[in-house]
């Protein structure tokens, strides 16, 4: 879990079935000084908002992130989450001074961390997996702790000038945000080891080629593309979407036989839901489905 020059380094330089038009905000929910929370249709948008430090992680940002993940889990009106950054950057890693709660803003959140010493790992998606799909919209720096958070997301979009990398070994540090475990499971081991052991930066094109991200788009349009993907997800049956995501992760390390058994246990109940019947009826009647999580 690397950081910025504040602690370590920066590195180198459509409508839904709910009737809410794409891009229309329901309003702004809670947030913190460094984490903005918005509702765009059925999508919760969490924006890392500390552009003067390339959105380096601070205590207030981590508290805001954790609260955002819990809000998404508990609010059935939220069907997807987009995670992005303000000011042309995603996240340049951990600001160790800010994490220590130095200054008035950080001090306000010390009690939260004391009450839950695991909060920062949950915020970074190391010890928490949201049940709704999470789409990363990356612009600019996504390095060190930024690349570690990225590995906890489900779908990833990046602007063509985005930069990725795990720089920890260059400073004699360890990427303890989960990368030595997750990265070799998400991309080929040879690429994972090169990224982990060299600490070099990767372009968006390289990141797409090795499978770390799924889409490269023109700079400044990553959020737009992520919301487009989110809207497609939002139009699907929410019970089915959440069951599919859960099945993918829970069977990842199982044998094929055990995985197929777990898939049946997870998937068969979906066929008995009212939403499944609604999907079939809507198809037959040539109309958009109206899903009710039932």
Tab-separated table of C-alpha atoms in Angstrom:
chain	number	residue	atom	x	y	z
A	1	UNK	CA	0.000	0.000	0.000
A	2	UNK	CA	2.078	2.855	-1.300
A	3	UNK	CA	1.602	6.558	-1.056
A	4	UNK	CA	2.304	9.963	-2.513
A	5	UNK	CA	5.123	12.412	-1.955
A	6	UNK	CA	3.211	13.313	1.230
A	7	UNK	CA	4.191	9.856	2.522
A	8	UNK	CA	6.056	7.930	-0.216
A	9	UNK	CA	5.633	9.055	-3.845
A	10	UNK	CA	3.380	10.126	-6.703
A	11	UNK	CA	5.224	8.196	-9.391
A	12	UNK	CA	5.817	9.675	-12.827
A	13	UNK	CA	3.872	11.787	-14.566
A	14	UNK	CA	-29.417	6.557	-21.223
A	15	UNK	CA	-32.907	5.941	-19.393
A	16	UNK	CA	-33.406	3.183	-16.836
A	17	UNK	CA	-36.459	1.146	-16.022
A	18	UNK	CA	-36.918	3.330	-12.967
A	19	UNK	CA	-37.888	6.193	-15.257
A	20	UNK	CA	-34.778	8.189	-14.359
A	21	UNK	CA	-32.987	9.611	-17.406
A	22	UNK	CA	-29.308	8.790	-17.776
A	23	UNK	CA	-27.238	11.486	-16.115
A	24	UNK	CA	-30.037	12.871	-13.952
A	25	UNK	CA	-29.004	13.187	-10.332
A	26	UNK	CA	-31.369	12.225	-7.540
A	27	UNK	CA	-29.417	14.494	-5.242
A	28	UNK	CA	-26.292	14.353	-3.108
A	29	UNK	CA	-25.995	12.007	-0.165
A	30	UNK	CA	-23.501	12.324	2.679
A	31	UNK	CA	-19.784	12.561	2.057
A	32	UNK	CA	-16.616	13.962	3.619
A	33	UNK	CA	-14.101	16.668	2.797
A	34	UNK	CA	-12.282	14.294	0.466
A	35	UNK	CA	-15.089	12.023	-0.768
A	36	UNK	CA	-18.068	13.206	-2.805
A	37	UNK	CA	-21.206	11.061	-3.014
A	38	UNK	CA	-23.820	11.475	-5.774
A	39	UNK	CA	-26.796	9.572	-7.107
A	40	UNK	CA	-27.071	9.345	-10.891
A	41	UNK	CA	-30.190	7.357	-11.632
A	42	UNK	CA	-29.750	4.025	-9.839
A	43	UNK	CA	-25.969	4.446	-9.681
A	44	UNK	CA	-24.056	5.698	-6.660
A	45	UNK	CA	-21.020	7.721	-7.756
A	46	UNK	CA	-18.160	7.945	-5.261
A	47	UNK	CA	-15.540	10.548	-6.188
A	48	UNK	CA	-12.149	10.751	-4.502
A	49	UNK	CA	-11.916	14.509	-4.075
A	50	UNK	CA	-8.470	15.711	-3.113
A	51	UNK	CA	-7.110	16.838	-6.472
A	52	UNK	CA	-4.349	19.011	-5.008
A	53	UNK	CA	-2.702	15.745	-3.849
A	54	UNK	CA	-3.749	13.626	-6.859
A	55	UNK	CA	-6.464	12.190	-4.600
A	56	UNK	CA	-4.009	10.623	-2.186
A	57	UNK	CA	-5.886	8.627	0.422
A	58	UNK	CA	-6.634	10.474	3.649
A	59	UNK	CA	-8.552	9.426	6.734
A	60	UNK	CA	-11.599	11.467	5.749
A	61	UNK	CA	-11.505	9.907	2.265
A	62	UNK	CA	-11.339	6.394	3.694
A	63	UNK	CA	-14.220	7.041	6.084
A	64	UNK	CA	-16.275	8.440	3.197
A	65	UNK	CA	-15.447	5.439	1.017
A	66	UNK	CA	-16.428	2.964	3.716
A	67	UNK	CA	-19.716	4.769	4.311
A	68	UNK	CA	-20.356	4.781	0.554
A	69	UNK	CA	-19.882	1.017	0.258
A	70	UNK	CA	-22.265	0.443	3.169
A	71	UNK	CA	-24.845	2.796	1.663
A	72	UNK	CA	-24.684	0.900	-1.620
A	73	UNK	CA	-25.089	-2.432	0.164
A	74	UNK	CA	-28.067	-1.317	2.231
A	75	UNK	CA	-30.029	0.794	-0.280
A	76	UNK	CA	-31.955	-1.448	-2.679
A	77	UNK	CA	-32.527	1.551	-4.939
A	78	UNK	CA	-28.810	1.530	-5.745
A	79	UNK	CA	-27.971	-1.027	-8.418
A	80	UNK	CA	-24.379	-0.158	-9.250
A	81	UNK	CA	-21.494	1.991	-8.054
A	82	UNK	CA	-18.999	4.089	-10.022
A	83	UNK	CA	-15.713	4.920	-8.304
A	84	UNK	CA	-13.726	7.789	-9.793
A	85	UNK	CA	-11.465	10.705	-8.901
A	86	UNK	CA	-11.655	14.476	-9.202
A	87	UNK	CA	-9.281	16.804	-11.021
A	88	UNK	CA	-7.991	14.432	-13.674
A	89	UNK	CA	-6.552	11.821	-11.304
A	90	UNK	CA	-7.858	8.609	-9.749
A	91	UNK	CA	-5.620	7.985	-6.732
A	92	UNK	CA	-1.871	8.348	-6.225
A	93	UNK	CA	-1.715	6.169	-3.135
A	94	UNK	CA	-1.687	6.669	0.601
A	95	UNK	CA	-0.894	9.980	2.250
A	96	UNK	CA	0.704	8.667	5.417
A	97	UNK	CA	0.512	12.000	7.226
A	98	UNK	CA	-3.166	12.413	6.419
A	99	UNK	CA	-3.876	8.821	7.470
A	100	UNK	CA	-2.400	9.656	10.856
A	101	UNK	CA	-5.202	12.202	11.242
A	102	UNK	CA	-2.916	15.231	11.407
A	103	UNK	CA	-4.873	18.490	11.294
A	104	UNK	CA	-8.460	19.383	12.110
A	105	UNK	CA	-10.056	17.515	9.206
A	106	UNK	CA	-8.342	14.219	9.979
A	107	UNK	CA	-8.829	14.460	13.713
A	108	UNK	CA	-12.603	14.525	13.272
A	109	UNK	CA	-12.470	10.902	12.090
A	110	UNK	CA	-10.040	9.382	14.585
A	111	UNK	CA	-12.891	7.928	16.653
A	112	UNK	CA	-14.216	6.070	13.601
A	113	UNK	CA	-10.875	4.360	13.073
A	114	UNK	CA	-10.525	3.575	16.776
A	115	UNK	CA	-14.001	2.027	16.819
A	116	UNK	CA	-13.210	-0.094	13.755
A	117	UNK	CA	-9.448	-0.625	13.249
A	118	UNK	CA	-10.288	-2.515	10.046
A	119	UNK	CA	-12.142	0.456	8.510
A	120	UNK	CA	-9.329	1.493	6.158
A	121	UNK	CA	-9.037	-2.032	4.727
A	122	UNK	CA	-12.788	-2.176	4.181
A	123	UNK	CA	-12.704	1.242	2.515
A	124	UNK	CA	-9.970	0.043	0.148
A	125	UNK	CA	-12.019	-3.081	-0.686
A	126	UNK	CA	-9.412	-5.367	0.871
A	127	UNK	CA	-11.742	-6.661	3.600
A	128	UNK	CA	-15.105	-5.824	2.062
A	129	UNK	CA	-16.788	-6.773	-1.203
A	130	UNK	CA	-19.856	-4.675	-2.102
A	131	UNK	CA	-22.778	-6.779	-3.276
A	132	UNK	CA	-23.515	-4.313	-6.100
A	133	UNK	CA	-21.222	-4.131	-9.165
A	134	UNK	CA	-18.447	-1.540	-8.825
A	135	UNK	CA	-17.094	0.170	-11.948
A	136	UNK	CA	-13.829	2.115	-11.762
A	137	UNK	CA	-13.522	5.228	-13.936
A	138	UNK	CA	-9.826	6.108	-14.020
A	139	UNK	CA	-8.186	9.308	-15.239
A	140	UNK	CA	-4.543	10.201	-14.663
A	141	UNK	CA	-2.639	8.636	-11.768
A	142	UNK	CA	-3.871	5.284	-10.464
A	143	UNK	CA	-0.755	4.067	-8.698
A	144	UNK	CA	0.340	2.377	-5.476
A	145	UNK	CA	-2.762	2.355	-3.238
A	146	UNK	CA	-4.811	3.478	-6.237
A	147	UNK	CA	-3.906	0.322	-8.166
A	148	UNK	CA	-4.639	-1.698	-5.014
A	149	UNK	CA	-8.166	-0.280	-4.694
A	150	UNK	CA	-8.644	-0.879	-8.412
A	151	UNK	CA	-8.222	-4.608	-7.850
A	152	UNK	CA	-11.283	-4.588	-5.585
A	153	UNK	CA	-13.515	-3.229	-8.362
A	154	UNK	CA	-15.404	-5.367	-10.876
A	155	UNK	CA	-15.249	-3.460	-14.188
A	156	UNK	CA	-12.554	-0.917	-15.105
A	157	UNK	CA	-12.459	1.961	-17.574
A	158	UNK	CA	-9.510	4.318	-18.065
A	159	UNK	CA	-8.640	7.428	-20.007
A	160	UNK	CA	-5.860	6.885	-22.522
A	161	UNK	CA	-3.333	8.933	-20.513
A	162	UNK	CA	-3.953	7.074	-17.242
A	163	UNK	CA	-0.946	5.619	-15.385
A	164	UNK	CA	-0.956	2.448	-13.295
A	165	UNK	CA	1.635	0.746	-11.128
A	166	UNK	CA	2.640	-0.658	-7.766
A	167	UNK	CA	5.675	1.387	-6.754
A	168	UNK	CA	6.149	0.036	-3.233
A	169	UNK	CA	9.284	-2.074	-3.830
A	170	UNK	CA	11.099	0.981	-5.193
A	171	UNK	CA	10.897	2.448	-1.690
A	172	UNK	CA	11.582	-0.786	0.144
A	173	UNK	CA	7.893	-1.188	0.987
A	174	UNK	CA	5.303	-3.938	0.527
A	175	UNK	CA	1.983	-3.547	-1.376
A	176	UNK	CA	-0.037	-4.736	1.587
A	177	UNK	CA	-3.412	-3.664	0.183
A	178	UNK	CA	-3.888	-7.136	-1.304
A	179	UNK	CA	-1.885	-6.981	-4.520
A	180	UNK	CA	0.401	-9.979	-3.971
A	181	UNK	CA	-2.725	-12.123	-3.610
A	182	UNK	CA	-5.195	-10.517	-6.001
A	183	UNK	CA	-3.079	-9.389	-8.914
A	184	UNK	CA	-1.848	-12.894	-9.925
A	185	UNK	CA	-5.478	-14.046	-9.833
A	186	UNK	CA	-6.642	-11.227	-12.083
A	187	UNK	CA	-3.904	-11.063	-14.716
A	188	UNK	CA	-1.318	-13.619	-15.930
A	189	UNK	CA	1.278	-14.341	-13.257
A	190	UNK	CA	4.221	-13.212	-15.369
A	191	UNK	CA	2.649	-9.755	-15.776
A	192	UNK	CA	1.633	-9.611	-12.113
A	193	UNK	CA	5.149	-10.404	-10.969
A	194	UNK	CA	6.697	-7.880	-13.327
A	195	UNK	CA	4.389	-5.156	-12.035
A	196	UNK	CA	4.997	-6.111	-8.406
A	197	UNK	CA	8.761	-6.635	-8.612
A	198	UNK	CA	9.848	-3.767	-10.892
A	199	UNK	CA	7.614	-1.026	-9.510
A	200	UNK	CA	7.471	0.561	-12.952
A	201	UNK	CA	4.567	2.626	-14.324
A	202	UNK	CA	2.175	1.147	-16.886
A	203	UNK	CA	0.252	3.054	-19.537
A	204	UNK	CA	-3.476	2.526	-20.026
A	205	UNK	CA	-2.758	0.641	-23.250
A	206	UNK	CA	-0.424	-1.732	-21.394
A	207	UNK	CA	-2.914	-2.171	-18.562
A	208	UNK	CA	-5.615	-3.103	-21.056
A	209	UNK	CA	-3.305	-5.495	-22.902
A	210	UNK	CA	-2.470	-7.466	-19.745
A	211	UNK	CA	-6.090	-7.482	-18.601
A	212	UNK	CA	-5.908	-5.107	-15.629
A	213	UNK	CA	-8.552	-2.846	-17.199
A	214	UNK	CA	-11.274	-3.523	-19.748
A	215	UNK	CA	-11.703	-0.254	-21.666
A	216	UNK	CA	-9.448	2.600	-22.774
A	217	UNK	CA	-11.356	5.743	-23.753
A	218	UNK	CA	-10.434	9.321	-24.664
A	219	UNK	CA	-9.161	11.349	-21.721
A	220	UNK	CA	-11.946	12.970	-19.752
A	221	UNK	CA	-14.601	10.408	-20.738
A	222	UNK	CA	-13.938	7.544	-18.307
A	223	UNK	CA	-16.782	8.560	-16.000
A	224	UNK	CA	-19.176	8.840	-18.949
A	225	UNK	CA	-18.230	5.348	-20.163
A	226	UNK	CA	-18.519	3.921	-16.657
A	227	UNK	CA	-22.001	5.402	-16.254
A	228	UNK	CA	-22.970	3.938	-19.623
A	229	UNK	CA	-21.929	0.486	-18.423
A	230	UNK	CA	-23.674	1.065	-15.097
A	231	UNK	CA	-26.901	1.975	-16.874
A	232	UNK	CA	-26.818	-1.302	-18.781
A	233	UNK	CA	-26.369	-3.157	-15.492
A	234	UNK	CA	-29.149	-1.133	-13.875
A	235	UNK	CA	-31.568	-2.240	-16.601
A	236	UNK	CA	-31.033	-5.898	-15.650
A	237	UNK	CA	-32.704	-7.846	-12.866
A	238	UNK	CA	-30.995	-6.748	-9.623
A	239	UNK	CA	-31.374	-10.103	-7.872
A	240	UNK	CA	-29.844	-11.845	-10.872
A	241	UNK	CA	-26.995	-9.313	-11.125
A	242	UNK	CA	-26.076	-9.653	-7.456
A	243	UNK	CA	-26.283	-13.453	-7.570
A	244	UNK	CA	-24.046	-13.596	-10.663
A	245	UNK	CA	-21.427	-11.356	-9.052
A	246	UNK	CA	-21.502	-13.382	-5.833
A	247	UNK	CA	-21.165	-16.659	-7.749
A	248	UNK	CA	-18.157	-15.452	-9.746
A	249	UNK	CA	-16.230	-14.534	-6.604
A	250	UNK	CA	-17.276	-17.374	-4.317
A	251	UNK	CA	-16.385	-20.044	-6.889
A	252	UNK	CA	-13.122	-18.498	-8.074
A	253	UNK	CA	-10.857	-20.766	-6.038
A	254	UNK	CA	-13.095	-23.860	-6.032
A	255	UNK	CA	-12.583	-26.959	-8.111
A	256	UNK	CA	-14.810	-27.063	-11.181
A	257	UNK	CA	-17.037	-29.690	-9.546
A	258	UNK	CA	-17.487	-27.674	-6.352
A	259	UNK	CA	-17.915	-24.474	-8.308
A	260	UNK	CA	-20.670	-25.891	-10.486
A	261	UNK	CA	-22.488	-27.172	-7.400
A	262	UNK	CA	-22.208	-23.758	-5.748
A	263	UNK	CA	-23.437	-22.089	-8.936
A	264	UNK	CA	-26.576	-24.238	-8.936
A	265	UNK	CA	-27.246	-23.423	-5.291
A	266	UNK	CA	-26.863	-19.714	-6.012
A	267	UNK	CA	-28.590	-19.636	-9.387
A	268	UNK	CA	-31.635	-21.914	-9.176
A	269	UNK	CA	-33.547	-19.736	-6.672
A	270	UNK	CA	-33.355	-16.825	-9.130
A	271	UNK	CA	-35.640	-18.718	-11.541
A	272	UNK	CA	-38.396	-18.748	-8.897
A	273	UNK	CA	-38.434	-14.981	-8.384
A	274	UNK	CA	-41.110	-12.600	-9.599
A	275	UNK	CA	-38.350	-10.680	-11.375
A	276	UNK	CA	-37.514	-13.751	-13.470
A	277	UNK	CA	-41.155	-14.071	-14.481
A	278	UNK	CA	-41.266	-10.352	-15.240
A	279	UNK	CA	-38.209	-10.663	-17.482
A	280	UNK	CA	-39.852	-13.419	-19.515
A	281	UNK	CA	-43.169	-11.556	-19.716
A	282	UNK	CA	-41.486	-8.333	-20.811
A	283	UNK	CA	-39.603	-10.195	-23.538
A	284	UNK	CA	-42.799	-11.812	-24.815
A	285	UNK	CA	-44.679	-8.507	-24.689
A	286	UNK	CA	-41.804	-6.577	-26.321
A	287	UNK	CA	-41.541	-4.004	-23.537
A	288	UNK	CA	-38.856	-2.973	-21.012
A	289	UNK	CA	-39.007	-5.068	-17.829
A	290	UNK	CA	-39.884	-3.474	-14.501
A	291	UNK	CA	-37.925	-5.288	-11.808
A	292	UNK	CA	-38.951	-5.038	-8.146
A	293	UNK	CA	-36.336	-7.163	-6.348
A	294	UNK	CA	-38.972	-9.801	-5.648
